[in-house]
Short mmCIF file of C-alpha atoms in Angstrom, two decimals:
data_model
loop_
_atom_site.label_atom_id
_atom_site.label_comp_id
_atom_site.label_asym_id
_atom_site.label_seq_id
_atom_site.Cartn_x
_atom_site.Cartn_y
_atom_site.Cartn_z
CA MET A 1 8.17 31.76 -15.17
CA ILE A 2 10.99 31.50 -12.66
CA ASN A 3 14.42 30.73 -14.03
CA PHE A 4 16.03 27.53 -12.90
CA GLU A 5 18.45 25.16 -14.51
CA LEU A 6 16.63 22.59 -16.59
CA ASP A 7 18.44 19.42 -17.66
CA GLU A 8 19.64 19.76 -21.25
CA ARG A 9 17.98 16.59 -22.45
CA LEU A 10 14.63 17.55 -20.92
CA ALA A 11 14.98 20.95 -22.55
CA ALA A 12 15.74 19.41 -25.94
CA ASP A 13 12.81 16.97 -25.85
CA THR A 14 10.11 19.36 -24.63
CA PHE A 15 8.45 22.79 -24.89
CA PRO A 16 8.01 24.84 -21.71
CA ILE A 17 4.34 25.58 -21.04
CA ALA A 18 3.79 27.25 -17.65
CA ASP A 19 4.48 26.98 -13.94
CA LEU A 20 2.37 25.34 -11.28
CA PRO A 21 3.15 26.37 -7.66
CA LEU A 22 6.03 23.88 -7.40
CA SER A 23 6.70 22.60 -10.90
CA ARG A 24 7.52 23.77 -14.39
CA VAL A 25 5.19 22.05 -16.87
CA LEU A 26 6.87 20.86 -20.08
CA LEU A 27 5.15 19.39 -23.13
CA MET A 28 6.92 16.35 -24.52
CA ASN A 29 7.52 16.82 -28.25
CA ASP A 30 5.73 13.60 -29.17
CA ALA A 31 2.31 13.94 -30.79
CA ARG A 32 1.50 10.26 -30.17
CA TYR A 33 0.22 11.13 -26.70
CA PRO A 34 -0.74 14.18 -24.62
CA TRP A 35 2.40 13.88 -22.46
CA VAL A 36 3.66 16.47 -20.02
CA ILE A 37 6.55 16.45 -17.58
CA LEU A 38 6.56 18.24 -14.24
CA VAL A 39 9.91 19.46 -12.94
CA PRO A 40 10.04 20.90 -9.41
CA ARG A 41 11.89 24.20 -9.66
CA HIS A 42 14.49 23.17 -7.09
CA ALA A 43 18.18 22.68 -6.87
CA SER A 44 19.21 19.46 -8.52
CA ILE A 45 17.71 16.49 -6.75
CA SER A 46 16.80 13.09 -8.14
CA GLU A 47 14.33 11.41 -5.82
CA VAL A 48 10.88 12.51 -4.68
CA PHE A 49 11.83 11.71 -1.09
CA GLU A 50 14.59 14.35 -1.25
CA LEU A 51 11.88 17.02 -1.31
CA SER A 52 10.38 18.26 1.97
CA GLU A 53 7.21 16.38 2.91
CA ASN A 54 5.12 19.41 1.94
CA ASP A 55 6.77 19.59 -1.46
CA GLN A 56 6.38 15.83 -1.96
CA GLN A 57 2.63 16.24 -1.40
CA GLN A 58 2.56 19.28 -3.66
CA LEU A 59 4.37 17.51 -6.50
CA TRP A 60 2.11 14.44 -6.42
CA GLN A 61 -0.96 16.65 -6.12
CA GLU A 62 0.10 18.70 -9.13
CA ALA A 63 0.68 15.54 -11.17
CA THR A 64 -2.59 13.93 -10.07
CA GLN A 65 -4.72 17.03 -10.65
CA LEU A 66 -3.15 17.86 -13.99
CA GLY A 67 -3.68 14.26 -15.13
CA ASP A 68 -7.31 14.44 -14.03
CA THR A 69 -8.03 17.70 -15.87
CA MET A 70 -6.08 16.65 -18.98
CA LYS A 71 -7.96 13.37 -19.21
CA ALA A 72 -11.30 15.15 -18.85
CA ALA A 73 -10.51 17.99 -21.25
CA LEU A 74 -8.56 16.14 -23.93
CA GLY A 75 -10.35 12.82 -23.77
CA GLY A 76 -8.53 9.68 -22.74
CA ASP A 77 -8.89 6.26 -21.23
CA LYS A 78 -6.14 6.17 -18.60
CA VAL A 79 -3.67 8.47 -16.90
CA ASN A 80 -0.10 7.23 -16.49
CA ILE A 81 1.91 8.99 -13.77
CA ALA A 82 5.55 8.05 -13.24
CA ALA A 83 8.72 9.26 -11.56
CA LEU A 84 11.48 7.23 -13.19
CA GLY A 85 14.61 9.28 -13.87
CA ASN A 86 16.94 6.46 -14.90
CA VAL A 87 18.29 8.45 -17.85
CA VAL A 88 17.72 12.08 -16.79
CA SER A 89 18.58 12.37 -13.13
CA GLN A 90 16.90 15.75 -12.52
CA LEU A 91 13.70 14.95 -10.63
CA HIS A 92 10.72 14.93 -13.00
CA VAL A 93 7.31 13.31 -13.16
CA HIS A 94 5.66 12.09 -16.34
CA VAL A 95 1.91 12.59 -16.81
CA VAL A 96 0.64 10.86 -19.94
CA ILE A 97 -2.92 10.57 -21.23
CA ARG A 98 -3.38 7.18 -22.79
CA ARG A 99 -6.05 6.09 -25.24
CA HIS A 100 -6.99 2.59 -26.29
CA SER A 101 -6.36 3.80 -29.85
CA ASP A 102 -2.90 5.27 -29.24
CA ALA A 103 0.22 4.03 -31.01
CA THR A 104 1.53 1.76 -28.28
CA TRP A 105 -1.42 0.96 -25.98
CA PRO A 106 -1.30 -0.83 -23.55
CA ALA A 107 2.51 -0.74 -23.35
CA PRO A 108 4.14 2.04 -21.35
CA VAL A 109 5.34 4.98 -23.44
CA TRP A 110 9.04 4.78 -22.67
CA GLY A 111 11.45 3.19 -25.10
CA ILE A 112 8.87 2.02 -27.60
CA GLY A 113 8.54 3.27 -31.17
CA SER A 114 9.77 6.70 -32.22
CA PRO A 115 8.56 10.11 -31.07
CA GLU A 116 6.45 12.00 -33.60
CA PRO A 117 7.33 15.69 -33.30
CA TYR A 118 4.43 18.16 -33.32
CA ASP A 119 3.80 20.40 -36.28
CA LEU A 120 3.42 24.07 -35.36
CA ASP A 121 -0.37 24.06 -35.39
CA GLY A 122 -0.65 20.92 -33.32
CA GLN A 123 1.80 22.21 -30.76
CA ALA A 124 0.08 25.61 -30.55
CA GLN A 125 -3.34 24.05 -30.11
CA LEU A 126 -2.29 21.72 -27.30
CA ARG A 127 -0.26 24.47 -25.64
CA ASP A 128 -3.38 26.68 -25.52
CA GLN A 129 -5.43 23.85 -24.05
CA LEU A 130 -2.76 23.12 -21.43
CA LEU A 131 -2.42 26.81 -20.51
CA ALA A 132 -6.16 27.00 -19.87
CA LEU A 133 -6.05 23.87 -17.69
CA ILE A 134 -3.03 25.14 -15.73
CA ASP A 135 -4.69 28.53 -15.24
CA GLY A 136 -7.64 26.66 -13.79
CA LEU A 137 -5.42 24.71 -11.38
CA ASN A 138 -3.57 27.86 -10.35
CA GLY A 139 -6.93 29.42 -9.46
CA MET B 1 -4.66 -8.07 6.79
CA ILE B 2 -8.07 -6.80 5.70
CA ASN B 3 -9.84 -8.78 3.01
CA PHE B 4 -10.58 -7.00 -0.22
CA GLU B 5 -10.87 -8.18 -3.77
CA LEU B 6 -7.50 -8.20 -5.48
CA ASP B 7 -7.32 -8.35 -9.26
CA GLU B 8 -6.59 -11.92 -10.38
CA ARG B 9 -3.58 -10.98 -12.48
CA LEU B 10 -2.00 -8.96 -9.66
CA ALA B 11 -2.64 -11.91 -7.35
CA ALA B 12 -1.01 -14.34 -9.79
CA ASP B 13 2.11 -12.21 -10.34
CA THR B 14 2.82 -11.28 -6.71
CA PHE B 15 3.11 -12.41 -3.09
CA PRO B 16 1.16 -10.49 -0.42
CA ILE B 17 3.48 -8.98 2.17
CA ALA B 18 1.64 -6.69 4.60
CA ASP B 19 -0.68 -3.70 4.88
CA LEU B 20 0.22 -0.04 5.17
CA PRO B 21 -2.56 2.26 6.44
CA LEU B 22 -4.13 2.56 2.98
CA SER B 23 -2.47 -0.05 0.79
CA ARG B 24 -1.77 -3.74 0.58
CA VAL B 25 1.92 -4.28 -0.25
CA LEU B 26 2.60 -7.02 -2.81
CA LEU B 27 6.00 -8.36 -3.86
CA MET B 28 6.33 -8.81 -7.60
CA ASN B 29 7.59 -12.33 -8.35
CA ASP B 30 10.57 -11.09 -10.35
CA ALA B 31 13.97 -11.43 -8.73
CA ARG B 32 15.57 -9.04 -11.24
CA TYR B 33 14.53 -6.07 -9.09
CA PRO B 34 13.22 -5.33 -5.60
CA TRP B 35 9.73 -4.48 -6.93
CA VAL B 36 6.63 -3.98 -4.86
CA ILE B 37 3.11 -2.93 -5.77
CA LEU B 38 0.82 -0.91 -3.52
CA VAL B 39 -2.92 -1.50 -3.90
CA PRO B 40 -5.28 0.78 -1.97
CA ARG B 41 -7.76 -1.48 -0.19
CA HIS B 42 -10.75 0.24 -1.77
CA ALA B 43 -13.63 -0.65 -3.98
CA SER B 44 -12.53 -1.00 -7.57
CA ILE B 45 -11.22 2.28 -8.91
CA SER B 46 -8.62 2.89 -11.60
CA GLU B 47 -7.25 6.40 -11.25
CA VAL B 48 -5.45 8.07 -8.35
CA PHE B 49 -7.77 11.09 -8.69
CA GLU B 50 -10.77 8.87 -7.90
CA LEU B 51 -9.48 8.59 -4.32
CA SER B 52 -10.36 11.31 -1.80
CA GLU B 53 -7.68 14.00 -1.57
CA ASN B 54 -6.56 12.60 1.78
CA ASP B 55 -6.23 9.11 0.36
CA GLN B 56 -4.37 10.44 -2.70
CA GLN B 57 -1.84 12.01 -0.35
CA GLN B 58 -1.68 8.85 1.72
CA LEU B 59 -1.09 6.62 -1.31
CA TRP B 60 1.71 8.78 -2.73
CA GLN B 61 3.25 9.13 0.73
CA GLU B 62 3.23 5.37 1.25
CA ALA B 63 4.87 4.83 -2.15
CA THR B 64 7.46 7.56 -1.61
CA GLN B 65 8.39 6.48 1.93
CA LEU B 66 8.53 2.78 1.08
CA GLY B 67 10.74 3.57 -1.91
CA ASP B 68 13.02 5.65 0.30
CA THR B 69 13.40 2.96 2.96
CA MET B 70 13.77 0.15 0.41
CA LYS B 71 16.50 2.02 -1.44
CA ALA B 72 18.37 2.69 1.80
CA ALA B 73 17.97 -0.82 3.25
CA LEU B 74 18.41 -2.93 0.12
CA GLY B 75 20.88 -0.75 -1.72
CA GLY B 76 19.99 0.84 -5.01
CA ASP B 77 20.68 3.71 -7.36
CA LYS B 78 17.20 5.00 -8.23
CA VAL B 79 13.61 4.59 -7.16
CA ASN B 80 11.00 4.23 -9.89
CA ILE B 81 7.41 5.05 -8.83
CA ALA B 82 4.59 4.65 -11.32
CA ALA B 83 0.82 4.45 -11.52
CA LEU B 84 0.13 3.02 -14.97
CA GLY B 85 -2.72 0.51 -14.98
CA ASN B 86 -3.08 0.06 -18.73
CA VAL B 87 -3.35 -3.72 -18.41
CA VAL B 88 -4.67 -4.22 -14.87
CA SER B 89 -7.30 -1.58 -14.21
CA GLN B 90 -7.42 -1.95 -10.41
CA LEU B 91 -5.55 1.08 -9.05
CA HIS B 92 -2.00 0.12 -8.10
CA VAL B 93 1.36 1.87 -7.79
CA HIS B 94 4.69 0.30 -8.69
CA VAL B 95 7.73 0.97 -6.50
CA VAL B 96 10.90 -0.47 -8.01
CA ILE B 97 14.46 -0.20 -6.75
CA ARG B 98 16.78 0.11 -9.72
CA ARG B 99 20.51 -0.56 -9.84
CA HIS B 100 22.97 0.40 -12.52
CA SER B 101 23.84 -3.31 -12.63
CA ASP B 102 20.29 -4.62 -13.00
CA ALA B 103 19.12 -6.62 -16.01
CA THR B 104 17.48 -3.81 -17.93
CA TRP B 105 18.96 -0.54 -16.61
CA PRO B 106 18.24 2.23 -17.63
CA ALA B 107 15.10 1.05 -19.43
CA PRO B 108 11.84 0.95 -17.47
CA VAL B 109 10.94 -2.48 -16.06
CA TRP B 110 7.68 -3.00 -17.93
CA GLY B 111 7.52 -5.18 -21.01
CA ILE B 112 11.22 -5.87 -21.26
CA GLY B 113 12.86 -9.26 -20.84
CA SER B 114 11.24 -12.04 -18.84
CA PRO B 115 10.46 -12.15 -15.12
CA GLU B 116 12.76 -14.34 -13.05
CA PRO B 117 10.65 -15.99 -10.34
CA TYR B 118 12.13 -16.06 -6.83
CA ASP B 119 13.36 -19.28 -5.29
CA LEU B 120 11.94 -19.98 -1.83
CA ASP B 121 14.97 -18.69 0.05
CA GLY B 122 15.21 -15.50 -1.97
CA GLN B 123 11.54 -14.76 -1.55
CA ALA B 124 11.64 -15.47 2.21
CA GLN B 125 14.67 -13.26 2.72
CA LEU B 126 13.22 -10.27 0.88
CA ARG B 127 9.84 -10.77 2.53
CA ASP B 128 11.49 -10.56 5.96
CA GLN B 129 13.35 -7.41 4.97
CA LEU B 130 10.17 -5.82 3.62
CA LEU B 131 8.17 -6.76 6.71
CA ALA B 132 10.75 -5.01 8.90
CA LEU B 133 10.62 -1.89 6.72
CA ILE B 134 6.82 -1.83 6.70
CA ASP B 135 6.73 -2.32 10.49
CA GLY B 136 8.99 0.72 10.72
CA LEU B 137 6.68 2.80 8.52
CA ASN B 138 3.61 1.68 10.46
CA GLY B 139 5.31 2.94 13.63
#
């Protein structure tokens, strides 16, 4: 993985998983949902439109494809994809697999309830699944 | 504008503005934020990855560019772009211009507080601004 400067709050709330061509994939430490965050490995920018047009396409494609494969592999009812960044200004995109049975369905995941940190086994299992999916996307 | 079948709840909560190459642009009837929704004029699908790869790129590009121009023209601090669809399953993308001074900053806009419907003048003014921006994007 390439070194770049990750926002401290993102670093504290997540586990690094692997790199896609443009983005670092982070696993949100919240076992309520399969929830990853993509961070383009760029100098500090905040808005998608600050990327080059090619990188904009790449970022959205990475988010869309990862959401697709996660939903298929992990089981889920809906993919939520969002670039918000009101609290953490470093550009990042949320990809969340939602289930009708999850803790807060159908509300969005932000600012509702409390995160449930993974235990070691749960984190290791999902990390392995995500690594296999990302390997597949990276061809 | 091309006719297609818009979800009843989206229709009830919004005003139609204009069409981009792929999407119908709707103005959310909530004066707390400049908030538009893009709906690809397709048969009923729910996930971005159900679009062709070209249309995926087109949808994200329309959302990104409209967010960029809205932020510049209307004034704002952050663009929020999100494809959620947990309540309304018809594929749609939110583009919201956020300001540090807005009613719910920095929380996301969904499920917080109550919408403030536009008065006629406010709606007409923003509609005219949006039409000019969309004309610009449509070249």
